[in-house]
mmCIF file of C-alpha atoms in Angstrom:
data_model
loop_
_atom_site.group_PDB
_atom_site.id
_atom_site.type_symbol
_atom_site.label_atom_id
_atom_site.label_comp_id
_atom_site.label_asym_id
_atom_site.label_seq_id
_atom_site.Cartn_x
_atom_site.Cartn_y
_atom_site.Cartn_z
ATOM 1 C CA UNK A 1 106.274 205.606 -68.785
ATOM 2 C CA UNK A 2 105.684 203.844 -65.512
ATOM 3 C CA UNK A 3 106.942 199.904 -65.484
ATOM 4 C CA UNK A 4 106.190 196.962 -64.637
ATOM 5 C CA UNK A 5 103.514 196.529 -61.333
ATOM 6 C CA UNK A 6 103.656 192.570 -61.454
ATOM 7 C CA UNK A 7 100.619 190.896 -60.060
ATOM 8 C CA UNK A 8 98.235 193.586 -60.637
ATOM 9 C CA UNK A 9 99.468 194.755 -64.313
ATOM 10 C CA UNK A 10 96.585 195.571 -66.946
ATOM 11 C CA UNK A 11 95.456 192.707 -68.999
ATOM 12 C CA UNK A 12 96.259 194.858 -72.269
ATOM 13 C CA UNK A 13 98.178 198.058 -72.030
ATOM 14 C CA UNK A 14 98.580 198.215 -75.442
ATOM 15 C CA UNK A 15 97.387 201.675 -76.848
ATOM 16 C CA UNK A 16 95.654 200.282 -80.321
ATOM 17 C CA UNK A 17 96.278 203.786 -81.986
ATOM 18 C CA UNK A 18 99.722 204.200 -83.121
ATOM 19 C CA UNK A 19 99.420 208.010 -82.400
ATOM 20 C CA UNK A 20 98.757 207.296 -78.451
ATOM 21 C CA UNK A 21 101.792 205.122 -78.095
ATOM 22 C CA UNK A 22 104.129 205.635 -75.380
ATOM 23 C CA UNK A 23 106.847 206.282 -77.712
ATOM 24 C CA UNK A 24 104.793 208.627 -80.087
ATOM 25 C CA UNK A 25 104.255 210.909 -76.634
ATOM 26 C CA UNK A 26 107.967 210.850 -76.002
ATOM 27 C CA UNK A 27 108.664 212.113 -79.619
ATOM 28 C CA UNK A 28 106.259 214.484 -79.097
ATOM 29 C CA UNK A 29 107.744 215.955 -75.670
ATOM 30 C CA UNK A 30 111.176 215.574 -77.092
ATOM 31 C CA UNK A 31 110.104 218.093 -80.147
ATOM 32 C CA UNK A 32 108.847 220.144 -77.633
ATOM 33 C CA UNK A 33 111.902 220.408 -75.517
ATOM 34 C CA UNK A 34 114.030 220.783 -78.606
ATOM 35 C CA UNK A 35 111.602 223.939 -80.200
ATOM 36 C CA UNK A 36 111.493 225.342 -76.305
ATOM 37 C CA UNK A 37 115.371 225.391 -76.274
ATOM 38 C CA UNK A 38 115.882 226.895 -79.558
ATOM 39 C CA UNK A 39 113.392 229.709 -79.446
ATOM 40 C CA UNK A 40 114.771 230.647 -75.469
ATOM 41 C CA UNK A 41 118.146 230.765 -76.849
ATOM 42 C CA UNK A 42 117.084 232.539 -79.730
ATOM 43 C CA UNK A 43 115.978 235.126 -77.432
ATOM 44 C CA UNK A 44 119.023 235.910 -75.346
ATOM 45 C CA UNK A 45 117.882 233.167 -72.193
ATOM 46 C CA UNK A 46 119.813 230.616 -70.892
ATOM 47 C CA UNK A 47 118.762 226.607 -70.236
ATOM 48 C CA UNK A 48 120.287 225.043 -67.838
ATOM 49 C CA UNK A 49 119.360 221.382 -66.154
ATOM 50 C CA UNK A 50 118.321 221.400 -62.643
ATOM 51 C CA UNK A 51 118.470 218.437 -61.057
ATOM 52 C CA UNK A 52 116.540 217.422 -58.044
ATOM 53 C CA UNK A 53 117.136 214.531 -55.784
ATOM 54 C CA UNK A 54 114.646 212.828 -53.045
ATOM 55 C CA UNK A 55 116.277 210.400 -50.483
ATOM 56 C CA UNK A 56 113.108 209.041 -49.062
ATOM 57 C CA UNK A 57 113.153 207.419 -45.245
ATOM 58 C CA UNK A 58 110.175 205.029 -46.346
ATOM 59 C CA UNK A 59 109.393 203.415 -42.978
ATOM 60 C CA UNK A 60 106.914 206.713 -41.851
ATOM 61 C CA UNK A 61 105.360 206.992 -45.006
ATOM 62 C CA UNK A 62 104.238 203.417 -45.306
ATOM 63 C CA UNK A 63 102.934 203.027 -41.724
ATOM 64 C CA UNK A 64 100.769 206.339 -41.476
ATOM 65 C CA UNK A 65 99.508 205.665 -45.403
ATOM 66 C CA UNK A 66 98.923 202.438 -44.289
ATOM 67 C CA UNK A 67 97.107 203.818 -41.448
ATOM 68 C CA UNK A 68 94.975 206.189 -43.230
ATOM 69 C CA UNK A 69 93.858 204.227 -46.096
ATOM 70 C CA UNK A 70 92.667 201.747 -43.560
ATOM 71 C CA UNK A 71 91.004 204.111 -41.359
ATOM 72 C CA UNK A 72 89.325 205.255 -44.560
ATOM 73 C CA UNK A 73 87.796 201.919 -44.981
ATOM 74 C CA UNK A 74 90.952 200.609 -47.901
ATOM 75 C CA UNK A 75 91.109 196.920 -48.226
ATOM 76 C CA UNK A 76 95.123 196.996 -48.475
ATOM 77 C CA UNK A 77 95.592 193.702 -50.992
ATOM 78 C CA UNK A 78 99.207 194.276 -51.803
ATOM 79 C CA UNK A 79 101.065 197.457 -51.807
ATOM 80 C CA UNK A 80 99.528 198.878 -54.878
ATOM 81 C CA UNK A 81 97.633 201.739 -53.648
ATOM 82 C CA UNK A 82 99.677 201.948 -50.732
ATOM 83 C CA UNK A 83 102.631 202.907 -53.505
ATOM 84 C CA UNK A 84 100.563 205.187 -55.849
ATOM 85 C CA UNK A 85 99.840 207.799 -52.853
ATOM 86 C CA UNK A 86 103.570 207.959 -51.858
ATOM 87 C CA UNK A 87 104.297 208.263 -54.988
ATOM 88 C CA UNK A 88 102.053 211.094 -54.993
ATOM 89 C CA UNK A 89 103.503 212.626 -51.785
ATOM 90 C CA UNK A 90 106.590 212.356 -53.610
ATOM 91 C CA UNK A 91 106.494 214.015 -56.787
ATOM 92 C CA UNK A 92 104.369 216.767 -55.170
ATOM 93 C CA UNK A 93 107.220 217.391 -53.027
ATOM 94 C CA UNK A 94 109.257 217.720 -55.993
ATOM 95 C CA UNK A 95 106.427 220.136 -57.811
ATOM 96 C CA UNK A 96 106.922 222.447 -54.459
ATOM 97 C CA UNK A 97 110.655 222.523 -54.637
ATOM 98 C CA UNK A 98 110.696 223.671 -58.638
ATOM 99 C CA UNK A 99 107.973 226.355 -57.328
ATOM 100 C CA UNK A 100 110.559 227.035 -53.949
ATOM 101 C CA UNK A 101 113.503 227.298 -56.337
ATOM 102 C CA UNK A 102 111.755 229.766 -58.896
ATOM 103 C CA UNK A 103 110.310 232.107 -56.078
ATOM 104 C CA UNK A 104 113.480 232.173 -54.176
ATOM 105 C CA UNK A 105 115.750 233.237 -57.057
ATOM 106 C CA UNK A 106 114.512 237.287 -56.948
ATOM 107 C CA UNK A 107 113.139 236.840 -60.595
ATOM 108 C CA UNK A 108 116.971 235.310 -61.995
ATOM 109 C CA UNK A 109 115.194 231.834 -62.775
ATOM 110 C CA UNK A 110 111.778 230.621 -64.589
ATOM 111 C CA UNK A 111 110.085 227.379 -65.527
ATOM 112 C CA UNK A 112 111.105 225.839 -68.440
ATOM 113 C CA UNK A 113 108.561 223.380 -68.443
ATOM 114 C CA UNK A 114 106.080 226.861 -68.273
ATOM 115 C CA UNK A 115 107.764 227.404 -72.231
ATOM 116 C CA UNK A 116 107.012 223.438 -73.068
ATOM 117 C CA UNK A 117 103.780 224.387 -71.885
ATOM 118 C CA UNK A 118 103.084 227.260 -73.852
ATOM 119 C CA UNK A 119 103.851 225.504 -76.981
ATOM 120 C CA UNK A 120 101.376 222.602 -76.669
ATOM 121 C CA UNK A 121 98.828 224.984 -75.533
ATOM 122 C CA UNK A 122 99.281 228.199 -77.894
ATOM 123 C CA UNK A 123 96.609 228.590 -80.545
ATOM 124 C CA UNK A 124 99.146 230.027 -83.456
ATOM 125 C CA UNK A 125 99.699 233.336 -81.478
ATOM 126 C CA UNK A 126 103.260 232.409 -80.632
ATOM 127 C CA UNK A 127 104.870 231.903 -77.500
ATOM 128 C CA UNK A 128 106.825 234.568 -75.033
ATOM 129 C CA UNK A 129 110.176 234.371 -73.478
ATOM 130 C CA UNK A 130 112.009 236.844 -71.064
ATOM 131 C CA UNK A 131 115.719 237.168 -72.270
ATOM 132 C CA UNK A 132 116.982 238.132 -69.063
ATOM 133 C CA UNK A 133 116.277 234.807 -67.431
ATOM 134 C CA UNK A 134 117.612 231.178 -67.348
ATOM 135 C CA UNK A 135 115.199 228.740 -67.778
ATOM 136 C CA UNK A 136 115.898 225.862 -65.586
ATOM 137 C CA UNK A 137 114.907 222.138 -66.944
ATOM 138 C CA UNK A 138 113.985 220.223 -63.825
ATOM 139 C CA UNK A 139 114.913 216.400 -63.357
ATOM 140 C CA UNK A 140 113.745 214.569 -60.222
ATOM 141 C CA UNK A 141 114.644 211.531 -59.086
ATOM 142 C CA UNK A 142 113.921 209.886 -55.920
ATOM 143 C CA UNK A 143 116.328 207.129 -53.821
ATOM 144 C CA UNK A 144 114.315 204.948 -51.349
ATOM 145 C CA UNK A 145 115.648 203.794 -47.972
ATOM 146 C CA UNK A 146 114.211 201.197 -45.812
ATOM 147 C CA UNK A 147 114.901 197.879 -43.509
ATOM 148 C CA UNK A 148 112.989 195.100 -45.299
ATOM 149 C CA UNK A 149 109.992 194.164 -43.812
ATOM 150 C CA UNK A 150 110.881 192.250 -40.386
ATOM 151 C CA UNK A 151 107.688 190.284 -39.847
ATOM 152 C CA UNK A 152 108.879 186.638 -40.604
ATOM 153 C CA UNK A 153 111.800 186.850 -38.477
ATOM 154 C CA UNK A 154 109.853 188.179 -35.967
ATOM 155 C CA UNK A 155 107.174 185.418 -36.265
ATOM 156 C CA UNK A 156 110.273 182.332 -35.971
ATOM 157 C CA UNK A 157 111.782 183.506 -33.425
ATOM 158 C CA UNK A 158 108.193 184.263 -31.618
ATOM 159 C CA UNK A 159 107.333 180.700 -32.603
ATOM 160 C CA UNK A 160 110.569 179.565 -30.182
ATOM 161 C CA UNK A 161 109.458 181.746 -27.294
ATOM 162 C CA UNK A 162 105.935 180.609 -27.685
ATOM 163 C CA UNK A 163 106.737 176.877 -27.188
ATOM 164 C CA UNK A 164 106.905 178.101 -23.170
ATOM 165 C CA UNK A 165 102.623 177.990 -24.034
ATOM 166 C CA UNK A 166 102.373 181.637 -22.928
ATOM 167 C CA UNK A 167 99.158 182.665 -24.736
ATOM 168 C CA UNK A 168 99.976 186.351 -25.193
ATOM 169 C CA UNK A 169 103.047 185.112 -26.736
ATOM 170 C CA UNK A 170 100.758 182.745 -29.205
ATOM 171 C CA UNK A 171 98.772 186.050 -29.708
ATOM 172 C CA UNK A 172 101.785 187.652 -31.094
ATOM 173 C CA UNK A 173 102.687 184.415 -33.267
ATOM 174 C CA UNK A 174 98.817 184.800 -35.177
ATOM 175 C CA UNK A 175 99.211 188.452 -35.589
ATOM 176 C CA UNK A 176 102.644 188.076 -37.032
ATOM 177 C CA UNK A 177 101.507 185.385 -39.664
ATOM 178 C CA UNK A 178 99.675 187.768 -40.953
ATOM 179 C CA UNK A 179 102.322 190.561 -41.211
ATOM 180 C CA UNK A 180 101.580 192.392 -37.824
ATOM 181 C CA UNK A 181 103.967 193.242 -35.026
ATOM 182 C CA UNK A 182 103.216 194.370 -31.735
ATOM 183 C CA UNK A 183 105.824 197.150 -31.221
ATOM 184 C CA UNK A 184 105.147 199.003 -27.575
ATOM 185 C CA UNK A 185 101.606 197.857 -27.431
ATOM 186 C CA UNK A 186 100.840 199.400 -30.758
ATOM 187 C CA UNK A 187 100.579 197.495 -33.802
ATOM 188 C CA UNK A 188 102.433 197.277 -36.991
ATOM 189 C CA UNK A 189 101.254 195.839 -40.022
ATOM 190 C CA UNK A 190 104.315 195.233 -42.661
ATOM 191 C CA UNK A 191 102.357 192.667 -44.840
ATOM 192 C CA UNK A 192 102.706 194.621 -47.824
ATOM 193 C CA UNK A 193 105.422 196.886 -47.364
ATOM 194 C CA UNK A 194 107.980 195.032 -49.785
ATOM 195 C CA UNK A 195 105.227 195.080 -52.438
ATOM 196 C CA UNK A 196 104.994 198.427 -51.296
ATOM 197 C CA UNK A 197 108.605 198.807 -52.013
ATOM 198 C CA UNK A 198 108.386 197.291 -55.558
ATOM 199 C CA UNK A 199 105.689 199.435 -56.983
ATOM 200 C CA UNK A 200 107.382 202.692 -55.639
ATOM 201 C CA UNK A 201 110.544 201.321 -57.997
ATOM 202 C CA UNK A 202 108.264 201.246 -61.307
ATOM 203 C CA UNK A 203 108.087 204.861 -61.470
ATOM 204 C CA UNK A 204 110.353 206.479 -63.958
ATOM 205 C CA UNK A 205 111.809 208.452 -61.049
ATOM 206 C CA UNK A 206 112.483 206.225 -58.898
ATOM 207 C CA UNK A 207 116.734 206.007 -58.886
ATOM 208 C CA UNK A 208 118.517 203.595 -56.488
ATOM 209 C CA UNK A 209 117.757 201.806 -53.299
ATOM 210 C CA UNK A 210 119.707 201.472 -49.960
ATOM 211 C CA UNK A 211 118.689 198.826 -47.372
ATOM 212 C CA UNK A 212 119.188 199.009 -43.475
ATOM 213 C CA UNK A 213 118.044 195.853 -41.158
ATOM 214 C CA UNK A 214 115.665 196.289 -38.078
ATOM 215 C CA UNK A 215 117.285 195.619 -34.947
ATOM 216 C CA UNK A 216 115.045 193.885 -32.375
ATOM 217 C CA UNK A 217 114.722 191.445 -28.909
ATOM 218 C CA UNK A 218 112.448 189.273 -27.978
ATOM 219 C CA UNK A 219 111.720 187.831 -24.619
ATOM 220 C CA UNK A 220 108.932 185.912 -22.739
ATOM 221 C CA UNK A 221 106.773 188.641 -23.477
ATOM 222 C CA UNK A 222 107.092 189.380 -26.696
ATOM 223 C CA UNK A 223 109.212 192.125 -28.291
ATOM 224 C CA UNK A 224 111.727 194.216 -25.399
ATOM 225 C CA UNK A 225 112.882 196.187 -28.155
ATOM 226 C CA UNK A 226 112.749 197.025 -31.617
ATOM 227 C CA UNK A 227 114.333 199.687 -34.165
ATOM 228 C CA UNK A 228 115.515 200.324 -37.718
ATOM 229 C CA UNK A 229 119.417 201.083 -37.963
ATOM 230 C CA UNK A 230 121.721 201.981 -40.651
ATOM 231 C CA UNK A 231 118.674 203.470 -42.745
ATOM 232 C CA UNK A 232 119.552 207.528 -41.122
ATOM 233 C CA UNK A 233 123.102 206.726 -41.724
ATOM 234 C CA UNK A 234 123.102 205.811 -45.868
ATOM 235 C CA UNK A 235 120.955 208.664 -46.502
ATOM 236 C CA UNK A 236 123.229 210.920 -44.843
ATOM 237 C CA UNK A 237 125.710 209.135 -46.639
ATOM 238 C CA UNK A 238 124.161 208.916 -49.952
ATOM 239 C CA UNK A 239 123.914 212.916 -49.239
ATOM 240 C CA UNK A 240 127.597 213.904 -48.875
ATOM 241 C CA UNK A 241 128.391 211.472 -51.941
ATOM 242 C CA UNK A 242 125.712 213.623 -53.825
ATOM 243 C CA UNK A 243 127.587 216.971 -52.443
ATOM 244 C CA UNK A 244 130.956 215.658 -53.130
ATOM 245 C CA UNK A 245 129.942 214.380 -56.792
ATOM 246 C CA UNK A 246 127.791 217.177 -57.766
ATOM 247 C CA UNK A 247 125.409 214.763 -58.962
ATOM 248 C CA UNK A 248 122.464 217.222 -57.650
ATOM 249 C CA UNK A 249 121.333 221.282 -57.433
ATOM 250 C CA UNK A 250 118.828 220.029 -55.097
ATOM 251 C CA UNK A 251 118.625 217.773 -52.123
ATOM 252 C CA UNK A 252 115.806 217.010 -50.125
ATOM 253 C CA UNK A 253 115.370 214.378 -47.490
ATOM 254 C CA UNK A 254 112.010 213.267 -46.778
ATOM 255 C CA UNK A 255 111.940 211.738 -42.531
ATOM 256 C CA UNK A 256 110.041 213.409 -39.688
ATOM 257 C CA UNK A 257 113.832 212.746 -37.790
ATOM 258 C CA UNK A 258 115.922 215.910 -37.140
ATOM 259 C CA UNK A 259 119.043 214.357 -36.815
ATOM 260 C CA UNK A 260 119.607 215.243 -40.632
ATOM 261 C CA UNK A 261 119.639 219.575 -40.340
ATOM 262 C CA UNK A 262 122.930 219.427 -40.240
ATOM 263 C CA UNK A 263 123.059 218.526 -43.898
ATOM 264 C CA UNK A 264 121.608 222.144 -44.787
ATOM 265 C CA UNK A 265 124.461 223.820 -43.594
ATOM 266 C CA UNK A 266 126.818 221.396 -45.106
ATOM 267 C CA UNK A 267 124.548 221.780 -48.851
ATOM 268 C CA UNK A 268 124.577 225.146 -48.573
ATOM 269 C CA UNK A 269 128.640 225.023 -48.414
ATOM 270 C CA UNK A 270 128.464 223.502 -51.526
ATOM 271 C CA UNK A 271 125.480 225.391 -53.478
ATOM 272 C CA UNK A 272 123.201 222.676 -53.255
ATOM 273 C CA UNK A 273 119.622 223.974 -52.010
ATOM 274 C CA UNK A 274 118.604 221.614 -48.950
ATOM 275 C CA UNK A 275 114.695 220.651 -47.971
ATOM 276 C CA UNK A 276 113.272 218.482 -46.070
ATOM 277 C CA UNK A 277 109.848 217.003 -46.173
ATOM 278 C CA UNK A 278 107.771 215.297 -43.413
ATOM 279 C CA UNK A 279 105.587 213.691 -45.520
ATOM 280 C CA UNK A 280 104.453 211.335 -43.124
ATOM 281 C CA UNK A 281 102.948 214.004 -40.565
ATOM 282 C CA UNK A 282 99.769 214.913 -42.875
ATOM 283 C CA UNK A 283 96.626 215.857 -40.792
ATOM 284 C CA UNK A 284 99.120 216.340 -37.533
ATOM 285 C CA UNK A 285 100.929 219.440 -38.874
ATOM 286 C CA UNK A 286 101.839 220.115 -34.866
ATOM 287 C CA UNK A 287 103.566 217.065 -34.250
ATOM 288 C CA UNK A 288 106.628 217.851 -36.607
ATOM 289 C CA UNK A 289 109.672 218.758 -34.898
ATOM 290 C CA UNK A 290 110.445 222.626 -33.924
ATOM 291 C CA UNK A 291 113.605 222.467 -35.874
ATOM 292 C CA UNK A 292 112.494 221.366 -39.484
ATOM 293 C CA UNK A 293 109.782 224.137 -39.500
ATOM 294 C CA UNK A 294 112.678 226.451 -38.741
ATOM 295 C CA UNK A 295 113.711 225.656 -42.408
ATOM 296 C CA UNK A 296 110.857 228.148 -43.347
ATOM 297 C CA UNK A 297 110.748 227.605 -46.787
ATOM 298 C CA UNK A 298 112.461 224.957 -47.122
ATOM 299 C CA UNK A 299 110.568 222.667 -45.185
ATOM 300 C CA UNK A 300 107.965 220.698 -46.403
ATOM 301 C CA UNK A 301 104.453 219.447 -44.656
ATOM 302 C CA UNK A 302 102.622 216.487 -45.607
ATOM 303 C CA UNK A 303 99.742 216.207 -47.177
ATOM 304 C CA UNK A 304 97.127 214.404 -49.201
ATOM 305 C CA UNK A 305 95.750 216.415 -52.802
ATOM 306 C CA UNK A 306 91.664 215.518 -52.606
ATOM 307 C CA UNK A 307 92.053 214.716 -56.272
ATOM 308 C CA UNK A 308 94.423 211.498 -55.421
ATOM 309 C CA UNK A 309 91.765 209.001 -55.136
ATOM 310 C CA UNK A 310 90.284 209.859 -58.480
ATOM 311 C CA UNK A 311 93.666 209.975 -59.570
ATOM 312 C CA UNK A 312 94.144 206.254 -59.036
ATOM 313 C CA UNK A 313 90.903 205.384 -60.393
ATOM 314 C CA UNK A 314 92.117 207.293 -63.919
ATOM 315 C CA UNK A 315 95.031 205.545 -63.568
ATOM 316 C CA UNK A 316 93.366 202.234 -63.096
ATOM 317 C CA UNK A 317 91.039 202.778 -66.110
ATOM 318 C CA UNK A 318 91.095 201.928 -69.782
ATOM 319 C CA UNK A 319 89.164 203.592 -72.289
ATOM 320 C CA UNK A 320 89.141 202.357 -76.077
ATOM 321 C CA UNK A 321 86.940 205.648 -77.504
ATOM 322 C CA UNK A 322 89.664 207.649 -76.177
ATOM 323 C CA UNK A 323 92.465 205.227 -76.870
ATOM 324 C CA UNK A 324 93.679 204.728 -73.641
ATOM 325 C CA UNK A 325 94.445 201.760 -71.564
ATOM 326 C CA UNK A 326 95.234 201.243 -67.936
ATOM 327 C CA UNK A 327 98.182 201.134 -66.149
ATOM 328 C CA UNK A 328 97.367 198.528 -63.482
ATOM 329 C CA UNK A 329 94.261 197.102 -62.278
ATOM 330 C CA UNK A 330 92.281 197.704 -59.112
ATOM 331 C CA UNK A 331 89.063 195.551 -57.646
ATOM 332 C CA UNK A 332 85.937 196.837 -57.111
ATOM 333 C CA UNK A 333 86.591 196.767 -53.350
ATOM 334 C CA UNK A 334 88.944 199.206 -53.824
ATOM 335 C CA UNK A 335 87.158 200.971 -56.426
ATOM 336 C CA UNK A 336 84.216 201.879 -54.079
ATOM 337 C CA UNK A 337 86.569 202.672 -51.490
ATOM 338 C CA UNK A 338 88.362 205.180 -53.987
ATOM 339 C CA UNK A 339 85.427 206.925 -54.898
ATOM 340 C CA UNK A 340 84.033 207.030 -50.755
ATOM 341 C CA UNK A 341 87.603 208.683 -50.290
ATOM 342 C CA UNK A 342 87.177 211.187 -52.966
ATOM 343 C CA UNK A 343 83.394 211.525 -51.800
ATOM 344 C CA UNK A 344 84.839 212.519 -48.052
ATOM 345 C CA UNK A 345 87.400 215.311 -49.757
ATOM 346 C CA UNK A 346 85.536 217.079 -52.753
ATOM 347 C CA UNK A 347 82.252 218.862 -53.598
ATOM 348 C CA UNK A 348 81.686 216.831 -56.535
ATOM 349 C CA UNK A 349 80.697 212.988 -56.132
ATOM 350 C CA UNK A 350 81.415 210.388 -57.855
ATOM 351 C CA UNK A 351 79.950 206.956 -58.056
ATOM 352 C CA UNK A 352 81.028 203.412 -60.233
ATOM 353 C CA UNK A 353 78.460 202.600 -62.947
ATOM 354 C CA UNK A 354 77.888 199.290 -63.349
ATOM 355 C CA UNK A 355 76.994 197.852 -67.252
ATOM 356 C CA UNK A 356 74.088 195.278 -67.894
ATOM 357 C CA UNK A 357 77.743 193.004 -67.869
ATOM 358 C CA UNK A 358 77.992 193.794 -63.935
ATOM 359 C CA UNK A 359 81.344 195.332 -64.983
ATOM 360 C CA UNK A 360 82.211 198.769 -64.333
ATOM 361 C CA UNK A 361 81.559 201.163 -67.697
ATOM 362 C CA UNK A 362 82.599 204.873 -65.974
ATOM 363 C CA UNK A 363 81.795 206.887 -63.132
ATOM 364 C CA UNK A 364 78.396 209.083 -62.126
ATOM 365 C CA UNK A 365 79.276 212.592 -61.454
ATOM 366 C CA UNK A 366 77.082 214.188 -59.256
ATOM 367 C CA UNK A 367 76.837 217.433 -57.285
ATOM 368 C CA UNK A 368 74.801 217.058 -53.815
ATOM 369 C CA UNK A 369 71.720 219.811 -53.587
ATOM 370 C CA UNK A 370 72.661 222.552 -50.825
#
C-alpha cells in the first residue's frame, strides 16, 4: 500500500468493506504467489527472485516535470502531482527492464507475475506452465539522490548582497522567496521539491535516500556559479556497494549524465544487468547523450503514458458503490487541469461532473465527432 502523503492525505481512507481492505488484498496476492510457486514447481520450472534496483538522480526529473506540468497549465501546490508522475516514470522503467530481462534471456526466463496473472484471471480451465523455464519473481526498489532544495540559502545570502540597493539583486531576493533561482539567466523553481521528495518516499518501493549539497557563489550580480556535488558520486557509490553485496540482479541508474557507463562494464563483471534511464529527456529524445543510446537495449528514454493524468485522478478518487476510497486528495484546480492534460493526449475526453452539491460526483466520457 502507498503511505502516508501528509498535508494532502484523504479525509477517510478507510475501505468500509472488510473484503476491500488493504490487508485482505495482500492475503489474496500472497495465496496467489504461494499456488503460482507450487504448481511451477510441480511442473519441473524453477522460481527464482529477481531483484531490481533504481538509483534515481532526482534533480532532472523534478525540474523538466516541473516544467511540463506548468507549461500544461498545472497549478503546482506542493509536490503531490509533481511526485505521482515520477513515480510513474519510475516504475515504468522498472516494467521495461522485467520486459528487457525476459526478451534478452533467448527463451531461458518468463514472467512469474504472467502465472499470478493467469490464476486471478482463469475461468476454471486451469493455468499453463513451461517446465523448461525459470520463472523469475521481480522486486523493485528505487533509492533517491538529491541536494536539498537550496532556495533559502540562496535567498539570505542574496538578502546580504542586496543591502548594496542593486535592484536586479532585489529582483533575485522576490523570486527566491518564493522558491525561484536564477541559475544562468534561466530560472529554477525548487518550492516544492522537498515535498516533492517526501511523496516519492511513500511509495512501497521507494528504499533509501542519499543527500548531496549544492555548491554555489554569489556576487553583486547575483549567482557566479552554481552546481550539485556529491549526488554522481553516492550513486556510483551506492552502485559498487550493490555489486560487492549482491544485494541486486539488476541495476539501473536513472541521470541524463554519462559519467556513470563505466558502471556497465564493471556490472557486467559481476552478472548484474546494467541500464540506464534518461527519464528526464521526454519529448527531446535527440538531446540525450550519444553514449547512453549506445546501450541499445539497455538504455532507457523518457516518457509520459497518456493514461497518467487519469491515472492520478483514479487515484485521487473515492467511490463508496465500489468500496473504494482515495489515496490523497487533489483540488479542483488541479482536477480540471488533469482532465485538459488527458484531453491533449487521448481520443477519448473526459470532463468533471459537478453534483447539485457543487462537488465533483465522476467524470463525462465523451468521444469528439470526426
Amino acid at each position: 500500500m502507498i503511505g502516508d502523503f501528509g498535508d494532502r492525505n484523504a479525509r477517510n481512507r478507510d475501505i468500509k468493506v472488510a473484503d476491500y481492505a488493504p490487508e485482505k488484498w495482500k492475503e489474496f496476492s500472497f495465496a496467489r504467489e504461494a499456488f503460482a510457486t507450487k504448481a511451477i514447481e510441480q511442473a519441473g520450472g524453477k522460481v527464482e527472485s529477481h531483484k531490481v534496483l533504481i538509483l534515481v538522480d532526482l534533480n532532472g526529473m523534478y525540474l523538466r516535470l516541473h516544467e511540463w506540468l506548468t507549461e500544461a497549465g498545472m497549478p503546482v501546490r506542493g509536490g503531490l502531482i509533481l511526485s505521482r508522475f515520477a513515480f510513474f516514470q519510475i516504475y515504468d522503467a522498472f516494467e521495461r527492464i522485467r520486459k528487457s530481462v525476459i526478451d534478452l534471456s533467448d527463451g531461458e526466463f518468463a514472467d512469474f507475475d504472467d502465472v499470478t496473472e493467469n490464476i486471478r484471471t482463469t475461468d476454471g480451465e486451469g493455468i499453463w506452465v513451461d517446465s523448461k523455464k525459470t520463472y523469475l519473481k521481480f522486486s523493485p526498489q528505487f533509492d533517491l539522490f538529491y541536494a536539498p532544495a537550496p532556495h533559502k540559502d540562496i535567498e539570505w545570502k542574496l538578502r546580504k548582497e542586496a543591502r548594496s540597493g542593486g535592484i536586479n539583486l532585489q529582483r533575485l531576493v522576490k523570486m527566491a522567496e518564493n522558491g525561484v533561482i536564477e541559475v544562468f539567466g534561466k530560472e529554477r523553481d525548487y518550492k516544492a521539491y522537498d515535498d516533492f521528495i517526501a511523496k516519492l518516499r511513500a511509495n512501497p518501493e521507494y528504499s533509501r535516500s542519499e543527500q548531496g549539497f549544492f555548491c554555489y557563489n554569489i556576487g553583486p550580480k547575483g549567482l557566479r556559479y552554481f552546481g550539485e556535488k556529491e549526488v554522481d558520486t553516492r550513486i556510483v557509490m551506492r552502485a559498487m556497494d550493490v555489486l560487492y553485496n549482491y544485494e541486486a540482479d539488476v541495476i539501473c541508474v536513472v541521470s541524463s549524465d554519462q559519467d556513470f557507463l563505466p558502471l556497465s562494464d564493471k556490472s557486467s563483471e559481476f552478472g548484474v544487468m546494467f541500464y540506464q534511464a534518461d527519464l528526464a529527456k521526454f519529448g527531446s529524445y535527440n538531446n540525450v547523450g550519444r553514449k547512453i543510446k549506445e546501450l541499445g537495449a539497455k538504455f532507457l528514454a523518457g516518457r509520459i503514458d497518456p493514461s497518467w493524468p487519469l491515472k492520478v485522478i483514479c487515484e485521487a478518487a473515492s467511490s463508496e458503490e465500489h468500496n473504494s476510497s482515495a489515496l490523497y486528495e487533489i483540488d479542483e484546480d488541479e482536477l480540471r487541469s488533469l482532465c485538459e492534460m488527458h484531453n491533449g493526449m487521448n481520443e477519448y475526453k473526459i470532463a468533471p461532473n459537478f453534483g447539485s452539491d457543487g462537488n465533483v460526483s465522476g467524470l463525462v466520457l465523451s468521444k469528439p465527432a470526426k
